C-alpha cells in the first residue's frame, strides 16, 4: 500500500477547529487582553505622574490633568454609545445572514460563524466598550498636581486608538457581510474551504485487509449526533500503547446514536476507555474540518434550491456546478477511500473509511441531474463538465462519469419532446448558455 501525501495528525487540530466553530472564544480572549492592556497602561500613567512629581514639574502635570479632563468627556461618550452601536450593527448583520441562509442554504451560516473578520470586529467592539469603562475608573476627582496619583493619559489615548480601529473594522465587516449575500463569493468560499480540507487530509489507497481478526468493539456513549471529526493523534497513541489497530466504523458525517459501535479493535484487547475519551467528536451538524464530502454537499444544496420552482435561478446552479467540477478535477488522480494512519515507527494504527471517487461524483451530480430536464442552461453546463472530467480521469474512474452522462441524455430526451430543443439542451457549454 502506498501512503502518498500522508501527514502525521496534529494533536491540537480538533480543538483549534472546534474553537473556530464558536463565537465566544475570540471575545473572551479579547477581554483578557483588555485587562492586561489596562493594567499596563495604568502602571505607565502612574509612573509618569510619579516622575513629574519627583522633578516638581507641576505646571506640566497640571496641563496633563486639564487635557485628561477634556478627554474624559470623549471617553464617557464612547462608553455610553459603544454598546448601542454593537447591538444595532450585529442585529442588522443577523438579518442579512438570515436572508442569505434562506436564499442559498442554512449551511452558509457557518461561514459567518467561522468568519475571522466577524469575530475580530465583535472582539474589538466589546474590547473598546470594556476598556472605556475601565478607563473611567482611573479618573480622579483630585486636581492638585501635588496630590494626584494617576492621570489616565495613556489610557485615554488607547481608547481613541481602539475607537479608530473599531471604525476601520466596521467598514471591513460591512463589506464582508454584504459579500455573504452574493452567490459568487459564497460558493468560492465553500470551494476554498474544501480545498483546504483536501490539502490537510492524509491520503492513501488500501482497505481493511491484513488487519487481522476483529477482537473487540467500542460503542458510542453520550449524545446522538453527527460524527464531526476524529482526534486521530489520540487514537493512534492509544492503539500504539495497546499494540492494536483501530478501525473507525462510521464515516465522518454519519449520524451515530448511543450504543452503536464506532471503533473496531484488531489484534488485541480493547484499549482502556480513558485513552479513547474524546477520540471522536459528535455534534449537531457536519463541519468541514475532516469531511471531504461536505463542501460538495453544500454546493449541491445551493444548486437544488436554485433549481426549485419557487426560486428558478439556473445561473446559481451553474456557478455551483463550476466549483463542483473544479473540486472533482483536483481529485481525479488522487487516492481516495480508506486512509491508514501510522505511528512514529510507520506501523498502521488507525484505519478510517472515506468517500470514494464514485461517492463524490454521485454527490456532486446525482440530485442536480434529476432537476435539470427543464433547464437547458444547467444541462449544457453539466454535459460540458462531465466531458472535461472524462478527458482528465484515468480509465478506472471514467465509469461513474459515463453513467451520469448517459442518464442525463436520457432524462432530457424524455422531458423535451421537440427535437431542436433537445439538441440545444444537449449541446455542451461551459457557460450553460454562453
Short mmCIF file of C-alpha atoms in Angstrom, two decimals:
data_model
loop_
_atom_site.label_atom_id
_atom_site.label_comp_id
_atom_site.label_asym_id
_atom_site.label_seq_id
_atom_site.Cartn_x
_atom_site.Cartn_y
_atom_site.Cartn_z
CA UNK A 1 0.00 0.00 0.00
CA UNK A 2 1.17 3.49 -0.80
CA UNK A 3 0.51 6.38 1.57
CA UNK A 4 1.39 9.20 -0.77
CA UNK A 5 0.61 12.54 0.78
CA UNK A 6 0.31 11.13 4.32
CA UNK A 7 0.69 13.67 7.10
CA UNK A 8 1.00 12.81 10.75
CA UNK A 9 -2.05 14.06 12.71
CA UNK A 10 -1.62 17.10 14.93
CA UNK A 11 -2.94 16.67 18.48
CA UNK A 12 -4.48 20.15 18.81
CA UNK A 13 -6.09 20.24 15.37
CA UNK A 14 -9.61 19.19 16.54
CA UNK A 15 -9.54 21.67 19.44
CA UNK A 16 -8.49 24.50 17.13
CA UNK A 17 -11.32 23.70 14.72
CA UNK A 18 -13.90 23.44 17.49
CA UNK A 19 -12.90 26.87 18.77
CA UNK A 20 -13.32 28.28 15.26
CA UNK A 21 -16.90 26.98 15.29
CA UNK A 22 -17.68 29.03 18.41
CA UNK A 23 -18.35 32.74 18.66
CA UNK A 24 -17.33 33.21 22.29
CA UNK A 25 -13.65 32.24 22.22
CA UNK A 26 -12.36 35.38 20.46
CA UNK A 27 -14.27 37.88 22.67
CA UNK A 28 -13.12 36.00 25.77
CA UNK A 29 -9.50 36.31 24.71
CA UNK A 30 -10.19 39.95 23.91
CA UNK A 31 -11.45 40.60 27.44
CA UNK A 32 -8.29 39.08 28.91
CA UNK A 33 -6.10 41.20 26.64
CA UNK A 34 -8.06 44.34 27.56
CA UNK A 35 -7.47 43.79 31.27
CA UNK A 36 -3.76 43.21 30.68
CA UNK A 37 -3.56 46.32 28.47
CA UNK A 38 -5.42 48.43 31.04
CA UNK A 39 -3.20 47.28 33.90
CA UNK A 40 -0.08 48.05 31.85
CA UNK A 41 -1.35 51.47 30.78
CA UNK A 42 -2.36 52.30 34.37
CA UNK A 43 1.11 51.45 35.59
CA UNK A 44 2.67 53.66 32.92
CA UNK A 45 0.34 56.57 33.76
CA UNK A 46 1.18 56.29 37.46
CA UNK A 47 4.88 56.23 36.65
CA UNK A 48 4.53 59.37 34.51
CA UNK A 49 2.86 61.19 37.41
CA UNK A 50 5.49 59.99 39.87
CA UNK A 51 8.36 61.16 37.63
CA UNK A 52 6.83 64.62 37.13
CA UNK A 53 6.19 64.99 40.86
CA UNK A 54 9.76 63.99 41.72
CA UNK A 55 11.05 66.61 39.29
CA UNK A 56 8.48 69.10 40.66
CA UNK A 57 7.19 69.76 37.15
CA UNK A 58 3.78 70.76 38.47
CA UNK A 59 2.93 73.07 35.58
CA UNK A 60 3.40 70.29 33.06
CA UNK A 61 1.45 67.89 35.28
CA UNK A 62 -1.36 70.44 35.59
CA UNK A 63 -1.53 70.69 31.79
CA UNK A 64 -1.83 66.90 31.57
CA UNK A 65 -4.63 66.91 34.14
CA UNK A 66 -6.52 69.55 32.14
CA UNK A 67 -6.05 67.58 28.91
CA UNK A 68 -7.22 64.35 30.51
CA UNK A 69 -10.29 66.02 31.99
CA UNK A 70 -11.23 67.19 28.50
CA UNK A 71 -10.66 63.68 27.18
CA UNK A 72 -12.92 62.27 29.89
CA UNK A 73 -15.94 63.67 28.06
CA UNK A 74 -14.98 61.74 24.94
CA UNK A 75 -14.34 58.52 26.86
CA UNK A 76 -17.70 58.85 28.63
CA UNK A 77 -19.46 59.31 25.30
CA UNK A 78 -17.67 56.27 23.87
CA UNK A 79 -18.62 54.06 26.80
CA UNK A 80 -22.29 55.06 26.61
CA UNK A 81 -22.62 54.78 22.81
CA UNK A 82 -20.49 51.72 22.06
CA UNK A 83 -22.88 49.06 23.35
CA UNK A 84 -25.80 50.56 21.44
CA UNK A 85 -23.66 50.63 18.30
CA UNK A 86 -22.73 46.96 18.78
CA UNK A 87 -26.38 45.94 19.16
CA UNK A 88 -27.53 47.79 16.05
CA UNK A 89 -24.68 46.56 13.85
CA UNK A 90 -24.99 42.90 14.73
CA UNK A 91 -28.80 42.94 14.64
CA UNK A 92 -28.68 44.15 11.06
CA UNK A 93 -25.97 41.61 10.27
CA UNK A 94 -28.01 38.72 11.65
CA UNK A 95 -30.91 39.75 9.44
CA UNK A 96 -28.58 39.71 6.44
CA UNK A 97 -27.29 36.25 7.38
CA UNK A 98 -30.85 35.00 7.75
CA UNK A 99 -31.66 36.28 4.27
CA UNK A 100 -28.58 34.55 2.86
CA UNK A 101 -29.50 31.25 4.52
CA UNK A 102 -33.00 31.50 3.07
CA UNK A 103 -31.80 32.27 -0.45
CA UNK A 104 -28.91 29.77 -0.54
CA UNK A 105 -28.83 27.16 2.23
CA UNK A 106 -28.83 27.23 6.05
CA UNK A 107 -25.34 25.73 5.92
CA UNK A 108 -23.92 29.14 4.90
CA UNK A 109 -24.49 30.40 8.46
CA UNK A 110 -21.35 28.51 9.48
CA UNK A 111 -19.38 30.79 7.13
CA UNK A 112 -20.49 33.75 9.23
CA UNK A 113 -19.75 31.94 12.50
CA UNK A 114 -16.25 30.95 11.36
CA UNK A 115 -15.50 34.32 9.74
CA UNK A 116 -12.35 35.84 11.20
CA UNK A 117 -13.42 39.39 10.36
CA UNK A 118 -16.75 38.89 12.17
CA UNK A 119 -15.04 37.61 15.32
CA UNK A 120 -12.34 40.28 15.18
CA UNK A 121 -14.92 43.04 14.76
CA UNK A 122 -17.03 41.84 17.66
CA UNK A 123 -13.94 41.40 19.81
CA UNK A 124 -12.63 44.91 19.13
CA UNK A 125 -16.08 46.46 19.64
CA UNK A 126 -16.53 44.78 23.01
CA UNK A 127 -12.91 45.48 23.95
CA UNK A 128 -13.39 49.18 23.22
CA UNK A 129 -16.51 49.26 25.39
CA UNK A 130 -14.85 47.41 28.29
CA UNK A 131 -11.64 49.42 28.06
CA UNK A 132 -13.54 52.72 28.15
CA UNK A 133 -15.34 51.59 31.32
CA UNK A 134 -12.05 50.64 32.96
CA UNK A 135 -10.50 53.96 31.98
CA UNK A 136 -13.37 55.84 33.62
CA UNK A 137 -12.49 54.16 36.92
CA UNK A 138 -8.97 55.63 36.66
CA UNK A 139 -10.11 59.27 36.67
CA UNK A 140 -9.62 61.05 39.98
CA UNK A 141 -11.55 63.97 41.39
CA UNK A 142 -8.28 65.38 42.74
CA UNK A 143 -6.98 68.25 40.55
CA UNK A 144 -3.98 69.30 42.66
CA UNK A 145 -0.78 68.25 40.81
CA UNK A 146 0.95 67.65 44.17
CA UNK A 147 -1.65 65.15 45.41
CA UNK A 148 -2.82 63.39 42.28
CA UNK A 149 -1.78 59.72 42.00
CA UNK A 150 -2.72 58.81 38.45
CA UNK A 151 -3.54 60.77 35.33
CA UNK A 152 -5.00 58.37 32.68
CA UNK A 153 -3.19 59.95 29.76
CA UNK A 154 -2.05 56.78 28.00
CA UNK A 155 -5.35 55.08 28.78
CA UNK A 156 -7.31 57.89 27.14
CA UNK A 157 -5.08 57.77 24.07
CA UNK A 158 -5.51 53.99 23.80
CA UNK A 159 -9.28 54.43 24.00
CA UNK A 160 -9.17 56.75 21.00
CA UNK A 161 -6.96 54.27 19.14
CA UNK A 162 -9.47 51.47 19.82
CA UNK A 163 -12.30 53.67 18.53
CA UNK A 164 -10.37 54.33 15.32
CA UNK A 165 -9.68 50.62 14.92
CA UNK A 166 -13.38 49.88 15.51
CA UNK A 167 -14.39 52.23 12.72
CA UNK A 168 -11.97 50.63 10.27
CA UNK A 169 -13.15 47.15 11.21
CA UNK A 170 -16.75 48.27 10.87
CA UNK A 171 -16.16 49.14 7.21
CA UNK A 172 -14.41 45.81 6.59
CA UNK A 173 -17.14 43.91 8.42
CA UNK A 174 -19.96 45.51 6.41
CA UNK A 175 -18.11 44.69 3.20
CA UNK A 176 -17.64 41.05 4.25
CA UNK A 177 -21.29 40.71 5.30
CA UNK A 178 -22.53 42.13 2.01
CA UNK A 179 -20.40 39.56 0.19
CA UNK A 180 -22.24 36.87 2.10
CA UNK A 181 -25.41 37.93 0.26
CA UNK A 182 -23.76 37.27 -3.11
CA UNK A 183 -23.74 33.81 -4.63
CA UNK A 184 -20.29 34.02 -6.20
CA UNK A 185 -18.30 34.79 -3.04
CA UNK A 186 -20.25 32.18 -1.05
CA UNK A 187 -19.60 29.30 -3.44
CA UNK A 188 -15.99 30.46 -3.82
CA UNK A 189 -15.60 30.36 -0.03
CA UNK A 190 -17.06 26.84 0.10
CA UNK A 191 -14.68 25.72 -2.66
CA UNK A 192 -11.63 27.25 -0.94
CA UNK A 193 -12.58 25.62 2.35
CA UNK A 194 -12.96 22.27 0.58
CA UNK A 195 -9.51 22.57 -0.98
CA UNK A 196 -8.13 23.45 2.45
CA UNK A 197 -9.61 20.21 3.80
CA UNK A 198 -8.15 18.30 0.87
CA UNK A 199 -4.72 19.80 1.50
CA UNK A 200 -4.51 18.58 5.09
CA UNK A 201 -6.20 15.19 4.63
CA UNK A 202 -3.88 12.14 4.63
CA UNK A 203 -4.45 10.08 1.51
CA UNK A 204 -3.56 6.55 0.59
CA UNK A 205 -5.27 3.62 -1.13
CA UNK A 206 -5.94 0.35 0.60
CA UNK A 207 -8.58 -1.46 2.61
CA UNK A 208 -9.05 -3.19 5.93
CA UNK A 209 -7.45 -6.41 4.73
CA UNK A 210 -4.35 -7.51 6.62
CA UNK A 211 -5.57 -6.10 9.90
CA UNK A 212 -6.07 -9.46 11.47
CA UNK A 213 -9.22 -10.74 13.14
CA UNK A 214 -11.52 -8.34 14.91
CA UNK A 215 -11.08 -8.79 18.66
CA UNK A 216 -13.48 -6.22 20.07
CA UNK A 217 -15.61 -3.16 19.54
CA UNK A 218 -16.10 0.19 21.24
CA UNK A 219 -19.63 1.56 21.32
CA UNK A 220 -20.59 5.20 21.29
CA UNK A 221 -21.51 6.71 24.64
CA UNK A 222 -23.03 10.13 25.05
CA UNK A 223 -25.42 12.13 22.96
CA UNK A 224 -26.58 11.23 19.48
CA UNK A 225 -25.34 13.38 16.64
CA UNK A 226 -23.24 13.71 13.53
CA UNK A 227 -19.69 12.39 13.65
CA UNK A 228 -17.87 15.68 13.09
CA UNK A 229 -14.22 14.72 13.32
CA UNK A 230 -11.79 12.23 14.80
CA UNK A 231 -8.84 13.01 17.04
CA UNK A 232 -6.55 10.77 15.04
CA UNK A 233 -3.46 11.65 17.10
CA UNK A 234 -5.18 10.49 20.30
CA UNK A 235 -6.49 7.26 18.75
CA UNK A 236 -3.15 6.44 17.15
CA UNK A 237 -1.43 6.95 20.51
CA UNK A 238 -4.00 4.73 22.29
CA UNK A 239 -3.63 1.98 19.66
CA UNK A 240 0.19 2.12 19.87
CA UNK A 241 0.19 1.76 23.65
CA UNK A 242 -2.16 -1.25 23.41
CA UNK A 243 -0.32 -2.61 20.34
CA UNK A 244 -3.53 -2.95 18.33
CA UNK A 245 -5.10 -1.49 15.20
CA UNK A 246 -8.29 0.55 15.49
CA UNK A 247 -10.79 0.81 12.65
CA UNK A 248 -13.35 3.61 12.57
CA UNK A 249 -16.70 2.07 11.65
CA UNK A 250 -18.86 5.11 10.72
CA UNK A 251 -17.69 7.70 8.25
CA UNK A 252 -17.21 11.35 9.01
CA UNK A 253 -20.65 12.91 8.56
CA UNK A 254 -22.62 9.80 9.63
CA UNK A 255 -25.27 10.14 12.32
CA UNK A 256 -24.46 7.96 15.33
CA UNK A 257 -26.65 7.06 18.31
CA UNK A 258 -25.61 5.76 21.73
CA UNK A 259 -24.92 2.05 21.80
CA UNK A 260 -23.81 1.74 18.18
CA UNK A 261 -20.20 0.65 17.53
CA UNK A 262 -17.79 3.38 16.47
CA UNK A 263 -14.44 1.58 16.68
CA UNK A 264 -13.40 -1.96 15.88
CA UNK A 265 -10.26 -3.37 17.51
CA UNK A 266 -7.94 -5.71 15.61
CA UNK A 267 -5.06 -7.71 17.08
CA UNK A 268 -5.57 -7.44 20.81
CA UNK A 269 -7.63 -6.22 23.73
CA UNK A 270 -9.74 -3.09 23.66
CA UNK A 271 -7.78 -0.07 24.96
CA UNK A 272 -8.98 1.42 28.26
CA UNK A 273 -11.90 3.75 27.90
CA UNK A 274 -9.91 6.65 29.39
CA UNK A 275 -7.45 6.51 26.48
CA UNK A 276 -10.25 6.62 23.91
CA UNK A 277 -12.08 9.51 25.55
CA UNK A 278 -12.51 12.48 23.22
CA UNK A 279 -11.26 10.32 20.35
CA UNK A 280 -14.37 11.07 18.31
CA UNK A 281 -16.40 14.27 18.31
CA UNK A 282 -20.17 14.29 17.81
CA UNK A 283 -22.13 17.46 17.11
CA UNK A 284 -25.45 18.69 15.82
CA UNK A 285 -24.22 19.33 12.27
CA UNK A 286 -21.39 18.50 9.93
CA UNK A 287 -18.24 20.58 9.63
CA UNK A 288 -15.53 20.88 7.01
CA UNK A 289 -12.64 20.05 9.35
CA UNK A 290 -12.20 16.44 8.17
CA UNK A 291 -15.30 16.00 5.99
CA UNK A 292 -14.11 15.84 2.40
CA UNK A 293 -17.66 15.50 1.04
CA UNK A 294 -19.31 18.33 2.97
CA UNK A 295 -18.25 21.03 0.53
CA UNK A 296 -19.92 19.16 -2.33
CA UNK A 297 -22.97 18.68 -0.11
CA UNK A 298 -23.25 22.42 0.41
CA UNK A 299 -22.80 23.19 -3.28
CA UNK A 300 -25.46 20.63 -4.20
CA UNK A 301 -27.87 22.10 -1.64
CA UNK A 302 -27.45 25.59 -3.08
CA UNK A 303 -27.91 24.30 -6.63
CA UNK A 304 -31.03 22.30 -5.72
CA UNK A 305 -32.63 25.30 -4.04
CA UNK A 306 -31.79 27.44 -7.07
CA UNK A 307 -33.45 24.88 -9.38
CA UNK A 308 -36.63 24.63 -7.30
CA UNK A 309 -39.79 26.07 -8.84
CA UNK A 310 -40.04 28.67 -6.08
CA UNK A 311 -36.61 30.14 -6.88
CA UNK A 312 -35.92 29.18 -10.51
CA UNK A 313 -32.35 30.52 -10.68
CA UNK A 314 -30.36 28.24 -13.03
CA UNK A 315 -27.39 30.62 -13.15
CA UNK A 316 -26.73 29.96 -9.45
CA UNK A 317 -26.87 26.23 -10.15
CA UNK A 318 -24.30 26.71 -12.92
CA UNK A 319 -21.99 28.55 -10.53
CA UNK A 320 -22.25 25.65 -8.08
CA UNK A 321 -21.50 23.16 -10.85
CA UNK A 322 -18.41 25.19 -11.79
CA UNK A 323 -16.98 24.71 -8.29
CA UNK A 324 -18.04 21.07 -8.01
CA UNK A 325 -16.32 20.26 -11.29
CA UNK A 326 -13.25 22.19 -10.17
CA UNK A 327 -13.08 20.15 -6.96
CA UNK A 328 -13.58 16.81 -8.73
CA UNK A 329 -10.91 17.72 -11.27
CA UNK A 330 -8.46 18.17 -8.39
CA UNK A 331 -9.43 14.74 -7.00
CA UNK A 332 -9.41 12.84 -10.25
CA UNK A 333 -5.89 11.41 -9.83
CA UNK A 334 -5.71 11.31 -6.02
CA UNK A 335 -6.08 8.11 -3.99
CA UNK A 336 -9.44 8.09 -2.19
CA UNK A 337 -11.30 5.74 0.09
CA UNK A 338 -9.59 4.07 3.04
CA UNK A 339 -6.95 6.04 4.94
CA UNK A 340 -4.28 4.38 7.08
CA UNK A 341 -2.92 6.49 9.94
CA UNK A 342 0.53 5.46 11.17
CA UNK A 343 2.51 5.97 14.35
CA UNK A 344 6.11 7.23 14.58
CA UNK A 345 7.53 3.84 13.63
CA UNK A 346 5.42 3.65 10.46
CA UNK A 347 3.00 0.98 11.66
CA UNK A 348 -0.69 1.33 10.82
CA UNK A 349 -2.66 2.11 13.97
CA UNK A 350 -5.92 3.59 12.73
CA UNK A 351 -7.94 2.73 9.63
CA UNK A 352 -10.57 5.20 8.52
CA UNK A 353 -13.08 4.84 5.69
CA UNK A 354 -13.52 7.87 3.49
CA UNK A 355 -15.64 8.66 0.45
CA UNK A 356 -14.52 7.07 -2.80
CA UNK A 357 -14.46 8.58 -6.26
CA UNK A 358 -17.88 7.23 -7.22
CA UNK A 359 -19.38 8.52 -3.96
CA UNK A 360 -18.13 12.05 -4.64
CA UNK A 361 -19.26 12.03 -8.27
CA UNK A 362 -22.75 10.90 -7.23
CA UNK A 363 -22.89 13.57 -4.54
CA UNK A 364 -21.93 16.29 -7.00
CA UNK A 365 -24.24 15.32 -9.87
CA UNK A 366 -26.99 12.85 -8.92
CA UNK A 367 -29.57 15.13 -7.32
CA UNK A 368 -28.85 18.02 -9.69
CA UNK A 369 -29.26 15.71 -12.69
CA UNK A 370 -32.80 14.88 -11.55
CA UNK A 371 -33.75 18.59 -11.71
CA UNK A 372 -32.17 19.76 -14.96
CA UNK A 373 -34.55 18.34 -17.54
CA UNK A 374 -36.35 21.65 -17.86
CA UNK A 375 -33.27 23.87 -17.65
CA UNK A 376 -31.09 23.80 -20.79
CA UNK A 377 -28.59 26.15 -19.17
CA UNK A 378 -27.80 23.63 -16.43
CA UNK A 379 -27.91 20.54 -18.67
CA UNK A 380 -25.44 22.11 -21.12
CA UNK A 381 -23.07 23.06 -18.29
CA UNK A 382 -23.33 19.63 -16.69
CA UNK A 383 -22.56 17.91 -20.01
CA UNK A 384 -19.55 20.15 -20.57
CA UNK A 385 -18.29 19.42 -17.05
CA UNK A 386 -18.70 15.67 -17.47
CA UNK A 387 -16.84 15.80 -20.79
CA UNK A 388 -13.99 17.76 -19.18
CA UNK A 389 -13.73 15.27 -16.33
CA UNK A 390 -13.77 12.36 -18.80
CA UNK A 391 -10.74 13.87 -20.51
CA UNK A 392 -8.90 14.15 -17.16
CA UNK A 393 -9.96 10.91 -15.50
CA UNK A 394 -7.93 7.71 -15.75
CA UNK A 395 -9.67 4.72 -17.28
CA UNK A 396 -10.67 3.15 -13.97
CA UNK A 397 -12.53 6.32 -12.91
CA UNK A 398 -14.49 7.03 -16.09
CA UNK A 399 -17.41 4.66 -15.46
CA UNK A 400 -19.37 6.90 -12.99
CA UNK A 401 -18.92 9.87 -15.32
CA UNK A 402 -20.11 7.90 -18.35
CA UNK A 403 -23.13 6.67 -16.39
CA UNK A 404 -24.16 10.17 -15.33
CA UNK A 405 -23.74 11.46 -18.87
CA UNK A 406 -25.91 8.73 -20.33
CA UNK A 407 -28.60 9.19 -17.69
CA UNK A 408 -28.60 12.96 -18.27
CA UNK A 409 -29.10 12.48 -22.02
CA UNK A 410 -31.94 10.03 -21.38
CA UNK A 411 -33.65 12.41 -18.93
CA UNK A 412 -33.53 15.31 -21.38
CA UNK A 413 -34.77 13.14 -24.23
CA UNK A 414 -37.76 12.03 -22.15
CA UNK A 415 -38.62 15.51 -20.91
CA UNK A 416 -38.14 17.58 -24.08
CA UNK A 417 -40.44 16.49 -26.93
CA UNK A 418 -39.14 18.85 -29.63
CA UNK A 419 -36.01 17.57 -31.40
CA UNK A 420 -34.49 21.04 -31.88
CA UNK A 421 -34.93 21.83 -28.20
CA UNK A 422 -33.34 18.51 -27.25
CA UNK A 423 -30.39 19.21 -29.49
CA UNK A 424 -29.97 22.64 -27.91
CA UNK A 425 -30.25 21.30 -24.33
CA UNK A 426 -27.68 18.56 -25.02
CA UNK A 427 -25.03 20.83 -26.51
CA UNK A 428 -22.09 21.05 -24.04
CA UNK A 429 -21.37 24.64 -22.98
CA UNK A 430 -19.11 25.68 -20.10
CA UNK A 431 -21.20 28.81 -19.53
CA UNK A 432 -24.50 26.99 -19.71
CA UNK A 433 -25.86 29.30 -22.36
CA UNK A 434 -22.83 31.37 -23.26
#
